[in-house]
Structures are given as C-alpha cells and as structure tokens.
Coordinates of C-alpha atoms and ligand atoms in Angstrom, one line a residue:
X1 CA 178.0 96.8 173.8
X2 CA 176.3 97.9 170.5
X3 CA 177.6 96.2 167.9
X4 CA 180.7 95.7 166.7
X5 CA 182.5 98.7 164.2
X6 CA 180.2 97.6 160.1
X7 CA 181.6 100.8 158.9
X8 CA 183.7 100.3 155.7
X9 CA 187.2 100.4 156.6
X10 CA 190.3 99.4 154.2
X11 CA 191.8 97.3 157.0
X12 CA 188.7 95.7 158.1
X13 CA 188.2 94.9 154.7
X14 CA 191.9 93.3 154.4
X15 CA 191.0 91.5 157.6
X16 CA 187.5 89.8 155.8
X17 CA 189.1 89.3 152.4
X18 CA 192.0 87.6 154.7
X19 CA 189.7 85.4 155.9
X20 CA 187.6 84.9 152.9
X21 CA 190.7 83.1 151.1
X22 CA 191.5 81.6 153.4
X23 CA 195.1 83.4 154.6
X24 CA 194.4 83.4 157.5
X25 CA 192.1 81.4 159.6
X26 CA 192.0 83.2 162.4
X27 CA 192.6 87.3 163.6
X28 CA 194.8 88.0 166.1
X29 CA 195.0 91.8 166.6
X30 CA 196.7 93.3 169.4
X31 CA 197.3 97.0 171.1
X32 CA 200.5 97.4 172.3
X33 CA 201.4 100.7 174.4
X34 CA 204.6 101.5 175.8
X35 CA 203.6 101.6 179.7
X36 CA 205.1 105.0 179.6
X37 CA 202.3 107.2 180.4
X38 CA 198.6 107.5 180.6
X39 CA 196.7 106.7 177.5
X40 CA 195.0 109.0 175.3
X41 CA 192.1 109.7 173.3
X42 CA 194.4 109.3 170.7
X43 CA 194.8 105.4 171.7
X44 CA 191.6 104.8 172.5
X45 CA 191.5 105.2 168.7
X46 CA 194.4 102.3 167.7
X47 CA 191.9 100.3 170.6
X48 CA 188.5 100.5 169.1
X49 CA 190.3 99.2 166.2
X50 CA 191.9 96.5 167.3
X51 CA 189.4 94.9 169.9
X52 CA 186.3 95.6 167.6
X53 CA 187.8 94.2 164.4
X54 CA 188.6 91.0 165.7
X55 CA 185.5 91.0 167.9
X56 CA 183.6 91.4 164.5
X57 CA 185.4 88.1 163.3
X58 CA 185.6 86.2 166.3
X59 CA 189.1 86.6 166.4
X60 CA 190.9 87.8 169.5
X61 CA 192.8 90.6 171.1
X62 CA 196.2 90.7 173.1
X63 CA 197.2 93.7 175.0
X64 CA 200.5 93.8 175.4
X65 CA 203.0 96.0 177.5
X66 CA 206.3 97.1 174.8
X67 CA 208.0 97.4 177.6
X68 CA 211.5 97.8 175.9
X69 CA 212.7 100.4 177.6
X70 CA 213.3 100.8 181.2
X71 CA 214.3 104.0 182.1
X72 CA 210.9 105.5 180.9
X73 CA 208.4 102.8 182.0
X74 CA 206.3 102.4 185.0
X75 CA 204.3 100.2 187.0
X76 CA 202.2 102.9 187.4
X77 CA 201.2 102.7 183.6
X78 CA 200.7 99.1 183.8
X79 CA 198.2 99.9 186.0
X80 CA 196.4 102.9 184.6
X81 CA 196.5 101.9 181.0
X82 CA 194.5 97.6 182.0
X83 CA 192.2 100.5 184.0
X84 CA 191.5 103.2 180.8
X85 CA 190.8 99.2 178.3
X86 CA 188.4 98.0 180.2
X87 CA 186.3 100.7 181.5
X88 CA 186.6 101.4 177.5
X89 CA 184.5 97.9 177.6
X90 CA 186.8 95.3 176.1
X91 CA 188.3 92.6 177.3
X92 CA 191.8 91.7 176.3
X93 CA 192.6 88.0 175.5
X94 CA 196.2 87.8 177.2
X95 CA 198.0 90.4 179.0
X96 CA 201.3 90.7 177.2
X97 CA 204.8 92.3 178.3
X98 CA 207.5 92.1 175.4
X99 CA 209.8 91.9 178.0
X100 CA 208.4 88.0 179.0
X101 CA 210.4 87.6 175.8
X102 CA 213.5 88.8 176.6
X103 CA 215.5 85.7 176.6
X104 CA 213.9 84.4 173.0
X105 CA 214.5 88.1 171.4
X106 CA 218.2 87.5 172.6
X107 CA 218.7 83.8 170.8
X108 CA 217.1 85.3 167.7
X109 CA 219.3 87.7 167.9
X110 CA 222.4 85.2 168.3
X111 CA 220.6 84.0 164.9
X112 CA 221.9 86.2 163.1
X113 CA 224.2 87.0 164.4
X114 CA 225.5 83.4 163.4
X115 CA 224.1 84.0 160.1
X116 CA 226.4 86.4 159.5
X117 CA 223.2 89.1 159.6
X118 CA 224.1 90.9 162.8
X119 CA 227.4 92.5 164.0
X120 CA 228.3 94.6 167.2
X121 CA 229.3 98.3 166.3
X122 CA 231.6 100.7 168.1
X123 CA 231.0 103.8 166.6
X124 CA 228.9 106.5 168.7
X125 CA 226.5 107.9 168.1
X126 CA 227.2 110.8 166.3
X127 CA 229.8 108.6 163.4
X128 CA 226.6 106.2 163.1
X129 CA 225.0 109.1 162.2
X130 CA 227.0 110.4 159.5
X131 CA 228.5 107.5 158.2
X132 CA 224.6 106.7 157.5
X133 CA 224.1 109.0 154.3
X134 CA 221.0 110.8 153.5
X135 CA 217.7 110.7 151.2
X136 CA 219.7 111.6 148.8
X137 CA 222.5 109.7 149.5
X138 CA 223.7 106.4 150.5
X139 CA 225.6 105.5 153.0
X140 CA 229.2 104.2 153.6
X141 CA 229.7 101.0 155.8
X142 CA 231.2 100.9 159.7
X143 CA 234.3 99.4 160.2
X144 CA 233.3 96.9 162.7
X145 CA 230.9 95.3 159.6
X146 CA 233.3 92.9 159.1
X147 CA 233.5 91.6 162.5
X148 CA 234.3 87.5 163.1
X149 CA 230.8 86.2 163.5
X150 CA 232.6 84.8 166.7
X151 CA 233.6 88.1 167.2
X152 CA 230.0 89.1 167.3
X153 CA 229.0 86.4 169.9
X154 CA 231.7 86.7 172.5
X155 CA 231.1 91.0 172.2
X156 CA 227.8 90.4 172.2
X157 CA 227.3 87.9 175.1
X158 CA 229.2 90.6 176.9
X159 CA 227.1 93.2 176.3
X160 CA 224.1 91.4 178.0
X161 CA 226.7 90.2 180.6
X162 CA 226.9 94.0 182.1
X163 CA 230.8 94.3 180.2
X164 CA 230.7 97.5 178.8
X165 CA 229.0 101.3 179.5
X166 CA 225.9 102.4 178.1
X167 CA 226.1 103.6 174.7
X168 CA 229.8 102.3 174.1
X169 CA 228.8 99.3 171.7
X170 CA 225.1 98.2 169.8
X171 CA 224.6 95.2 167.9
X172 CA 223.4 95.9 164.5
X173 CA 221.6 94.2 161.5
X174 CA 223.7 93.6 158.4
X175 CA 222.0 94.6 155.8
X176 CA 223.0 97.3 153.2
X177 CA 223.8 100.7 153.4
X178 CA 223.0 101.9 150.0
X179 CA 218.7 100.9 150.4
X180 CA 217.2 104.2 149.1
X181 CA 215.8 103.1 152.9
X182 CA 217.3 104.4 155.5
X183 CA 215.7 102.1 157.8
X184 CA 217.2 99.0 155.9
X185 CA 220.5 100.6 156.8
X186 CA 222.3 98.3 159.3
X187 CA 219.3 99.6 161.6
X188 CA 220.7 99.6 166.0
X189 CA 218.7 96.3 166.9
X190 CA 220.2 96.2 170.6
X191 CA 221.4 98.7 172.5
X192 CA 223.1 98.9 176.5
X193 CA 221.1 100.0 179.0
X194 CA 222.5 99.8 182.8
X195 CA 218.2 100.4 184.1
X196 CA 216.4 98.7 186.4
X197 CA 213.4 96.9 185.0
X198 CA 210.4 97.6 186.5
X199 CA 209.8 93.8 185.3
X200 CA 212.7 92.5 184.8
X201 CA 215.1 94.2 187.8
X202 CA 218.6 93.9 187.2
X203 CA 219.0 90.7 184.6
X204 CA 218.9 92.6 182.0
X205 CA 221.9 95.1 180.3
X206 CA 220.9 95.1 176.9
X207 CA 217.4 96.0 175.3
X208 CA 216.2 95.2 172.2
X209 CA 215.1 98.1 170.3
X210 CA 211.5 98.7 168.8
X211 CA 212.1 97.5 165.1
X212 CA 213.4 94.2 165.8
X213 CA 210.8 93.9 169.1
X214 CA 208.1 94.8 167.8
X215 CA 207.8 92.1 164.7
X216 CA 208.8 89.6 167.1
X217 CA 206.6 90.3 169.7
X218 CA 203.8 89.7 167.2
X219 CA 205.5 86.6 165.6
X220 CA 205.1 85.4 169.0
X221 CA 201.7 85.9 169.8
X222 CA 201.0 84.7 166.9
X223 CA 199.2 88.0 165.9
X224 CA 197.7 88.2 162.3
X225 CA 197.9 91.7 161.7
X226 CA 199.8 94.2 163.2
X227 CA 197.7 97.4 163.1
X228 CA 200.5 100.9 164.1
X229 CA 200.0 104.1 162.7
X230 CA 201.6 105.6 159.1
X231 CA 205.1 106.8 160.9
X232 CA 206.1 103.2 160.8
X233 CA 205.2 102.5 156.9
X234 CA 208.6 102.5 156.0
X235 CA 209.8 100.6 158.9
X236 CA 207.6 97.5 157.4
X237 CA 210.7 96.3 154.9
X238 CA 212.6 96.1 158.2
X239 CA 209.4 94.7 159.6
X240 CA 209.4 91.7 156.9
X241 CA 213.3 91.1 157.7
X242 CA 213.1 90.8 161.3
X243 CA 210.1 88.3 160.7
X244 CA 211.3 86.4 157.9
X245 CA 215.8 86.6 159.4
X246 CA 214.6 85.1 162.5
X247 CA 212.9 82.9 161.3
X248 CA 210.2 83.3 163.0
X249 CA 207.1 80.1 163.0
X250 CA 204.5 82.7 162.4
X251 CA 203.9 85.3 159.9
X252 CA 202.2 88.4 161.3
X253 CA 201.6 91.6 158.6
X254 CA 202.0 95.4 159.5
X255 CA 199.4 97.8 158.6
X256 CA 199.6 101.0 159.3
X257 CA 196.5 104.5 159.4
X258 CA 196.4 107.9 160.0
X259 CA 197.0 108.7 163.9
X260 CA 194.4 110.6 165.3
X261 CA 194.5 114.5 165.7
X262 CA 192.3 116.8 167.4
X263 CA 191.6 120.8 167.3
X264 CA 192.9 122.3 170.4
X265 CA 194.8 119.1 171.5
X266 CA 198.3 117.8 172.2
X267 CA 197.6 114.5 172.0
X268 CA 202.4 113.3 172.7
X269 CA 202.6 112.3 175.6
X270 CA 205.9 113.9 175.9
X271 CA 204.0 116.7 176.1
X272 CA 201.4 115.3 178.2
X273 CA 203.9 115.0 180.7
X274 CA 206.2 118.2 181.0
X275 CA 202.0 119.0 181.6
X276 CA 201.8 116.9 184.8
X277 CA 205.9 117.9 185.8
X278 CA 205.6 121.3 185.6
X279 CA 201.9 121.5 187.6
X280 CA 200.3 123.1 184.4
X281 CA 197.4 120.7 185.5
X282 CA 196.7 118.7 188.3
X283 CA 197.8 114.8 187.5
X284 CA 197.1 113.0 184.7
X285 CA 193.8 112.7 185.1
X286 CA 193.3 116.6 185.2
X287 CA 189.6 117.0 184.2
X288 CA 191.1 119.0 180.6
X289 CA 193.9 116.1 180.2
X290 CA 192.3 114.5 176.6
X291 CA 193.8 111.0 178.9
X292 CA 190.9 108.7 179.0
X293 CA 191.7 109.0 182.7
X294 CA 190.7 112.5 182.4
X295 CA 188.1 112.7 179.7
X296 CA 186.4 109.8 182.1
X297 CA 187.3 111.7 185.7
X298 CA 185.4 114.8 183.3
X299 CA 181.9 112.5 182.3
X300 CA 182.9 111.4 179.0
X301 CA 181.5 107.8 178.6
X302 CA 183.1 104.7 176.5
X303 CA 180.2 105.0 174.7
X304 CA 180.4 108.1 173.5
X305 CA 185.0 107.2 173.2
X306 CA 183.8 104.5 170.9
X307 CA 180.6 106.2 168.9
X308 CA 183.3 108.7 168.1
X309 CA 186.1 106.3 167.1
X310 CA 183.7 104.2 164.4
X311 CA 182.8 107.9 163.1
X312 CA 186.3 109.4 162.2
X313 CA 186.7 106.4 160.8
X314 CA 190.7 104.3 159.4
X315 CA 192.4 106.1 157.2
X316 CA 195.6 106.7 155.5
X317 CA 196.6 109.8 155.3
X318 CA 197.1 111.8 158.5
X319 CA 193.9 115.3 159.3
X320 CA 193.3 117.3 162.3
X321 CA 189.8 115.9 163.5
X322 CA 187.3 119.1 165.2
X323 CA 187.1 118.4 169.1
X324 CA 183.5 119.4 168.9
X325 CA 182.8 116.0 167.2
X326 CA 184.1 114.3 169.7
X327 CA 181.8 116.9 171.6
X328 CA 178.9 115.9 170.0
X329 CA 179.1 112.1 171.3
X330 CA 179.7 112.8 174.4
X331 CA 176.2 115.2 174.0
X332 CA 174.4 112.7 172.1
X333 CA 174.8 109.9 174.4
X334 CA 174.0 111.4 177.8
X335 CA 171.1 113.2 176.6
X336 CA 168.8 110.2 177.5
X337 CA 170.8 108.9 180.4
X338 CA 172.2 111.9 182.3
X339 CA 169.5 113.6 185.3
X340 CA 168.5 116.5 184.3
X341 CA 167.9 118.9 187.6
X342 CA 169.0 122.5 188.8
X343 CA 172.0 124.4 189.6
X344 CA 172.4 127.3 190.8
X345 CA 176.1 129.0 189.9
X346 CA 176.3 132.4 191.0
X347 CA 173.6 132.0 193.5
X348 CA 171.4 135.7 194.1
X349 CA 168.7 135.2 197.0
X350 CA 165.2 135.7 196.3
X351 CA 162.8 135.5 199.0
X352 CA 158.8 135.3 198.3
X353 CA 157.1 137.7 200.0
X354 CA 153.8 136.6 199.7
X355 CA 154.2 132.4 200.2
X356 CA 153.3 131.6 204.1
X357 CA 156.8 132.0 206.7
X358 CA 157.7 128.6 208.2
X359 CA 155.7 127.0 205.1
X360 CA 157.4 124.5 202.1
X361 CA 155.9 122.4 199.5
X362 CA 156.9 119.7 197.1
X363 CA 156.5 120.1 193.2
X364 CA 156.8 117.0 190.8
X365 CA 160.4 117.0 188.9
X366 CA 160.7 114.6 185.5
X367 CA 164.1 113.4 185.6
X368 CA 164.9 114.1 181.5
X369 CA 161.4 114.8 179.8
X370 CA 163.2 113.3 176.6
X371 CA 163.4 110.3 178.7
X372 CA 160.3 108.5 181.2
X373 CA 162.5 105.5 182.1
X374 CA 164.6 108.4 184.5
X375 CA 161.2 108.8 186.3
X376 CA 160.2 112.1 188.5
X377 CA 161.7 113.1 191.4
X378 CA 159.6 116.0 194.2
X379 CA 161.6 119.3 194.8
X380 CA 161.2 121.7 197.8
X381 CA 159.6 125.2 197.4
X382 CA 159.5 127.6 199.9
X383 CA 159.7 131.5 201.2
X384 CA 163.9 131.7 200.3
X385 CA 165.1 130.5 197.0
X386 CA 168.2 131.1 195.0
X387 CA 168.5 132.1 191.6
X388 CA 172.2 133.3 189.2
X389 CA 173.4 136.9 189.3
X390 CA 173.7 136.5 186.0
X391 CA 169.7 136.2 185.3
X392 CA 168.6 139.6 185.9
X393 CA 169.4 143.0 185.7
X394 CA 168.2 145.9 187.1
X395 CA 168.5 148.3 183.8
X396 CA 168.2 145.6 181.2
X397 CA 168.3 145.7 177.5
X398 CA 165.3 145.8 175.4
X399 CA 164.5 142.2 174.8
X400 CA 165.2 140.9 178.3
X401 CA 163.0 138.2 179.3
X402 CA 164.4 137.7 183.0
X403 CA 164.0 139.1 185.3
X404 CA 164.2 143.1 186.4
X405 CA 162.0 144.9 188.9
X406 CA 158.4 145.1 188.2
X407 CA 159.2 142.0 185.5
X408 CA 157.1 138.3 185.6
X409 CA 159.2 135.0 184.8
X410 CA 158.1 131.7 185.4
X411 CA 160.4 129.1 187.9
X412 CA 161.6 126.2 185.9
X413 CA 158.9 123.1 187.3
X414 CA 157.3 125.9 190.5
X415 CA 155.0 129.4 190.0
X416 CA 155.4 132.5 187.9
X417 CA 157.5 135.4 190.3
X418 CA 157.2 139.1 190.2
X419 CA 160.3 141.7 190.7
X420 CA 158.7 143.9 193.3
X421 CA 161.7 145.6 195.6
X422 CA 166.0 145.2 194.7
X423 CA 168.5 145.2 198.1
X424 CA 171.6 146.2 198.1
X425 CA 174.7 146.4 200.3
X426 CA 176.5 149.5 201.7
X427 CA 178.6 148.7 198.4
X428 CA 175.4 149.5 195.9
X429 CA 175.0 145.5 195.6
X430 CA 172.5 143.6 194.2
X431 CA 172.8 141.0 197.8
X432 CA 168.4 140.4 197.3
X433 CA 165.3 140.9 195.6
X434 CA 161.9 140.8 197.1
X435 CA 159.3 139.1 194.7
X436 CA 155.7 137.8 195.1
X437 CA 154.6 134.9 193.5
X438 CA 151.1 133.5 192.2
X439 CA 149.4 130.7 193.3
X440 CA 147.2 130.0 190.9
X441 CA 150.3 129.4 187.8
X442 CA 151.6 126.4 189.3
X443 CA 153.5 123.7 186.8
X444 CA 151.5 121.1 185.4
X445 CA 147.6 122.5 186.7
X446 CA 147.7 123.7 182.9
X447 CA 147.1 127.8 183.8
X448 CA 147.1 129.3 180.4
X449 CA 146.4 132.2 182.2
X450 CA 149.3 134.8 181.4
X451 CA 152.6 134.3 179.7
X452 CA 155.9 135.2 180.4
X453 CA 159.4 135.1 178.1
X454 CA 161.3 133.9 180.7
X455 CA 162.1 130.8 182.4
X456 CA 164.0 130.5 185.4
X457 CA 166.4 127.8 187.0
X458 CA 166.2 128.0 190.9
X459 CA 167.2 126.0 194.3
X460 CA 165.3 126.1 198.1
X461 CA 167.6 128.3 199.6
X462 CA 166.9 125.5 202.9
X463 CA 167.1 122.6 201.3
X464 CA 170.2 123.3 199.2
X465 CA 173.3 121.8 198.5
X466 CA 176.5 124.7 198.6
X467 CA 178.7 122.9 195.8
X468 CA 181.5 123.7 194.0
X469 CA 181.7 123.6 189.2
X470 CA 185.1 123.8 188.1
X471 CA 184.0 125.0 184.5
X472 CA 185.9 123.8 181.5
X473 CA 187.8 125.5 178.4
X474 CA 190.3 124.4 176.0
X475 CA 193.6 123.3 177.4
X476 CA 195.4 124.6 174.7
X477 CA 194.9 127.4 172.4
X478 CA 196.0 126.6 169.2
X479 CA 194.9 123.5 166.7
X480 CA 197.8 121.6 166.1
X481 CA 199.6 119.0 168.0
X482 CA 202.8 119.2 166.8
X483 CA 203.1 123.0 166.2
X484 CA 206.5 124.1 167.6
X485 CA 207.7 123.2 170.9
X486 CA 206.1 125.9 173.4
X487 CA 204.3 124.0 175.1
X488 CA 203.8 126.2 177.8
X489 CA 203.1 129.9 175.5
X490 CA 200.0 127.6 174.2
X491 CA 198.4 127.8 176.9
X492 CA 194.5 129.1 177.6
X493 CA 194.5 131.1 180.8
X494 CA 190.8 130.7 181.2
X495 CA 190.8 126.8 180.9
X496 CA 189.7 125.9 184.3
X497 CA 187.0 128.2 186.2
X498 CA 186.2 127.5 189.5
X499 CA 182.6 129.1 190.4
X500 CA 180.7 127.9 194.0
X501 CA 176.9 127.6 194.1
X502 CA 174.1 125.1 195.0
X503 CA 172.1 122.4 194.0
X504 CA 169.0 120.6 194.8
X505 CA 169.6 118.3 197.7
X506 CA 169.6 114.5 197.6
X507 CA 171.4 114.9 194.2
X508 CA 174.6 113.0 195.6
X509 CA 172.4 110.1 196.4
X510 CA 170.7 109.9 193.4
X511 CA 172.6 107.2 192.0
X512 CA 174.2 108.6 188.7
X513 CA 177.0 111.4 189.0
X514 CA 175.8 112.9 185.4
X515 CA 173.9 115.3 185.2
X516 CA 172.6 118.0 182.9
X517 CA 172.0 121.2 184.5
X518 CA 169.5 122.7 183.0
X519 CA 170.8 126.0 180.8
X520 CA 174.4 125.2 182.2
X521 CA 175.5 122.2 180.4
X522 CA 176.0 118.4 181.5
X523 CA 178.1 118.5 184.7
X524 CA 180.0 115.0 185.8
X525 CA 180.7 114.6 189.9
X526 CA 184.6 114.9 190.1
X527 CA 185.6 111.2 191.5
X528 CA 188.8 112.7 193.4
X529 CA 188.0 116.1 194.9
X530 CA 183.7 115.3 196.1
X531 CA 183.6 115.0 199.3
X532 CA 179.9 114.7 201.7
X533 CA 180.6 118.4 202.8
X534 CA 181.2 119.9 199.4
X535 CA 180.3 118.0 195.8
X536 CA 182.8 119.1 193.5
X537 CA 181.1 119.2 189.4
X538 CA 183.4 119.4 186.3
X539 CA 181.1 121.1 183.0
X540 CA 182.1 117.7 181.0
X541 CA 180.6 119.2 177.8
X542 CA 177.6 122.7 177.4
X543 CA 174.5 122.1 176.2
X544 CA 174.9 122.9 172.5
X545 CA 177.0 123.9 170.1
X546 CA 177.1 124.8 166.1
X547 CA 178.7 121.4 165.1
X548 CA 176.7 118.9 162.7
X549 CA 177.8 115.8 162.5
Ligands
LIG1 P1 202.8 108.9 171.8 O1 203.5 110.0 170.6 O2 201.5 109.5 172.2 O3 204.1 109.0 172.6 P2 202.6 105.9 170.9 O4 202.6 105.6 169.7 O5 204.4 106.3 171.2 O6 202.4 108.1 171.3 P3 202.6 103.7 172.1 O7 202.4 103.7 173.6 O8 203.5 103.1 171.9 O9 202.4 105.8 172.6 O10 201.3 103.6 171.3 C1 200.0 102.3 171.8 C2 199.7 102.2 170.2 O11 198.6 103.8 170.1 C3 200.2 101.9 169.0 O12 200.1 100.9 168.4 C4 200.3 103.6 168.4 O13 200.5 103.3 166.9 C5 198.6 103.7 168.6 N1 198.8 105.4 168.9 C6 199.5 106.6 169.4 N2 198.9 107.2 169.4 C7 197.8 107.6 168.5 C8 197.1 108.2 167.8 N3 197.1 109.7 167.8 N4 196.3 107.6 166.9 C9 195.9 106.4 166.6 N5 197.0 105.6 166.9 C10 197.3 106.2 168.0
LIG2 MG1 206.1 105.3 171.9

C-alpha cells in the first residue's frame, strides 16, 4: 500500500499534537458503522481518515458495529461491511460490536440512577417533544423527574425484563431542561424495544440510544480520537457528560468533520435502501450505486477511492464535491493497469474482398501503449471483421474522417481499408460493407505512403466473442443529496443502456477484469452477470473528461 495520508488536515494536526505533548501515548481510532445497510463512498472517506491516521502514527483502528437498533440491522450488512473495508485495503485491530457491551452499558445507566442523574419517564414522545422547548424557549421538567432513586431502579429493572410495552417508558438523563443546548435537556438514554437482535436475540428488551452508547463504546475500547460528522458537534457536551458521569476509566475525545457529498449522488442509507427495495436498481451492488460494492462491481479500484479520499481532505464545513473528481482518480489509476483492447459495441460487418478466403494472420498488438510491462498479444485478422455502425456514414458531412464510400481508413494494429460497396437489406438499412485492404500498409512495418485521418477499432469476425456492454450514466439527475424527498422523480431514465457487440476472443482468460476498450472507455467484467457464453462488461468511466484537478 502506498504511504499513508500526509496531506495536512486539522484532525491530523490534533493527533500529532496530542502525541507530541504526551496527552496520548498511542492513538486508537475506530470506524463505527451501523449494520443497517451497505457502505457508500461517504463511509469510505471516514474509513480512509480513521485507518490512515492511525497507520501514520503506529496506532490502531477498530471496526466496530454500532448495533443498537435491532429492528433495522442484519447479519447480511455485518458481512458486507467487513468485506468492503477489507477490499478498500484496511485491516482492523479489533472487530467489536456495541452489543457486546450491553451489560456494561446497563450497569453504567444504573450508576447514573444511583447518582440521581437519570430517571424513568412515562411521557409520550409527543408530550416529551412539547416539554423540550425550542431554540428560543427553555424546556420544562417532566413530572416524572422527581421519582425516587429506588423507584427508578425498580422501573428500569422491569423495563429490562420486558414488563412494559414499546414506547411506554424511557430512561432519561437528568441534566438541564433550560440548557441552551437542546441535547442536554434530559436526553433519552434507553428505550424499550421488543425486537430480536441479530446477535443477542431476545435477551434485551431495552436498547441504549446513540448518544449514550457511542461515548461508552469509545471509552470501553480505549479510543483516543473519536471522529464523526459535523451534525454531532452539538452532541459533544453530552458525549463528554456521559463519559464523565458514567465514570469511564478512559477519556476519548470527539472531533467532527464535514461529511462527503457528491454531485448527482444520493448518499443516505435510507435513500439507497429505497432504491433497492423499490427495484429501481438491481441490489445494493448495482454498478450505478455509490455503495462500495457497487463501485467495485463497476470497476472502481481501492487505490482510486483512497486517492480521492486523500485529495478531498478533511474540512470543517459541508460542501459538495464534483463526482467527476472521483472519476478522475479512477481513470488515473486504470490508465497504466488496464489492458487496452478492442470491443465493437454496435457491430457492422465488413468483408475484405481482396483478402484470401479461408486464410488468416496474427498481428502484434501492445497491451498498453503507456505501460510496456503489460506486454503484447496477437490478434487475428481475416476476410471478415466487425466495425462500429457509428464509424460508417453513407453520406458524411464535411470533415468526417471515418469510413464512407470511397474513403480509406486505418484499422488499429492492422491495415488500411477502403470502402468499395455498401450492402443494404430490403428496408434500406446498411447491413454490410465490402472493402479492399492494402497489404503494403501493415501496422508496424514503417509504411510511409498515403496518410489517412481516421483510425478505427475492429474485431475479427471469425474469432470475435459476443459480449454485452452496460453503458452507465449517473443514476440521479440533480445535484444535492438532501434536495427534497422525491427521489424517484429525480432518476435519470438513461442511467443504464444495454448494448450487444463483440470483444476480442480470449479476453476472459487475460487474467484481468479491467479493460480500456479503444475509443470507448474503461470497462470491467460484471462479476454477477458474466458467463462463459456471454461476458458482460460495465462501463467504469469514459476515456476523457473536461475535469481538471
Ligand atoms: P447514513 O446517513 O448514510 O445512513 P450514517 O452516518 O447513519 O450514514 P453510519 O453507519 O452510522 O451511517 O456511519 C458510520 C460512520 O461513517 C460514521 O462515523 C459516520 O460519521 C461516517 N459517515 C457516514 N456518512 C458519511 C459521509 N457522507 N461522509 C463522511 N463520513 C460519513
Ligand atoms: Mg446512522
């Protein structure tokens, strides 16, 4: 793996400073996903930041499942998340589950009750909201706030044993109903949920809330720098309150950074889930999805994603990053790695009338003109080949340099051909071209005769392998993730076009699944749909873009 992040960022500066001043001796970070969906490119930013920061200073990073909400979580997501983090190139030190700490969390809640800092409240959610007040008006105390410690201990124990229905009671912290920070107005610490947890089964009938659970998880694991997104900034005083009042032996600190937003991309798990459940896409790993698994299936590489995460850096205010920047890093990474081969997407047959029938020859083609280390291959050439329908026009406009009646073009890696005759079907559609080739013009022989302006790609008909190509465009038409809730109204009807054609025979055994198809773009074998009979390729990224770093 390449060197860890050396881009300066404010969190890195804090970490380096804490080490220099001896405030911490060893750095521990964590990546804490909730297993309620697949990871997306926004999570990748957080993963890279946490792992690379710890790596740089010889620290460690835990992968921790924040599994405190059983009704939405599932083992499927736990597995997929581990696979994605590993694929990105990171190794966690400890694999942790918040649910492993449920007993300790319960004990810490009991401690708060004993200290007079928590109480069982029977208000309905609606009443609680009303009494909480607003940014401009103070809240009012719950009538249940004065319950005795004994009563609270008894009720909390009975909440745990499942005596009360969902929503009938909560455990709340007793802090300050007049605090200007609404998060400190007696926040809920525990709720009742008669739900089966994917790991603890039916053992628990109460589950801790994020604001209570998260600081405890961090402290239990000895996390030193707990990095989260900006919307938790106002929760930090509560985070610190929980650590302190629960008398945790270690003292993690929370730091907030701006979440990643990308143009033409929705990134909330809730919305991605909607796309999956409504069948808009073919699963969480549909190559149009911004999930790690979708990007992987599309052909993105971990190296490209890591470079992107480094380049966008760590900011303190939210912004939207141009999705072309991510594509730029994909292109940069594939440029030297991908085999450059030929694929014909909408084929048109060409018969080379002066090429001897029944004969063929093998022509040398380099695999990547910019990276000789990838070697060369031999490609067949004979009397019948395919070119793209788009590379021929019967009545071309001026400055058209591709094939038209009487015009001569170069075939990549092969010869010059001239179009002599156009064959049409009964409906008047062009179905075949009859051309002649010039044996003197063989590629690589230093032919310095006539010049031609067009170079076409092609495949030999008798050796071509039928293939399917999935041309991908952004799934979402407009820019901002949070814009309204009419997700289905924002879909791009052309997000995926399926096209039939041919690739060079033998590509499937070339030992790679990523290709640059000459003049088309970078493509990757679709891991799910491809079969020995019909290879299926996803467009990873087009060849060029006006985007500049
Ligand atoms: P979502 O809103 O997409 O469901 P989440 O924050 O609820 O995301 P979690 O599984 O709780 O998802 O997130 C795990 C970690 O990933 C958290 O630390 C969170 O801050 C971080 N994270 C999530 N989305 C982004 C994003 N867009 N950019 C950067 N970090 C993110
Ligand atoms: Mg969440």
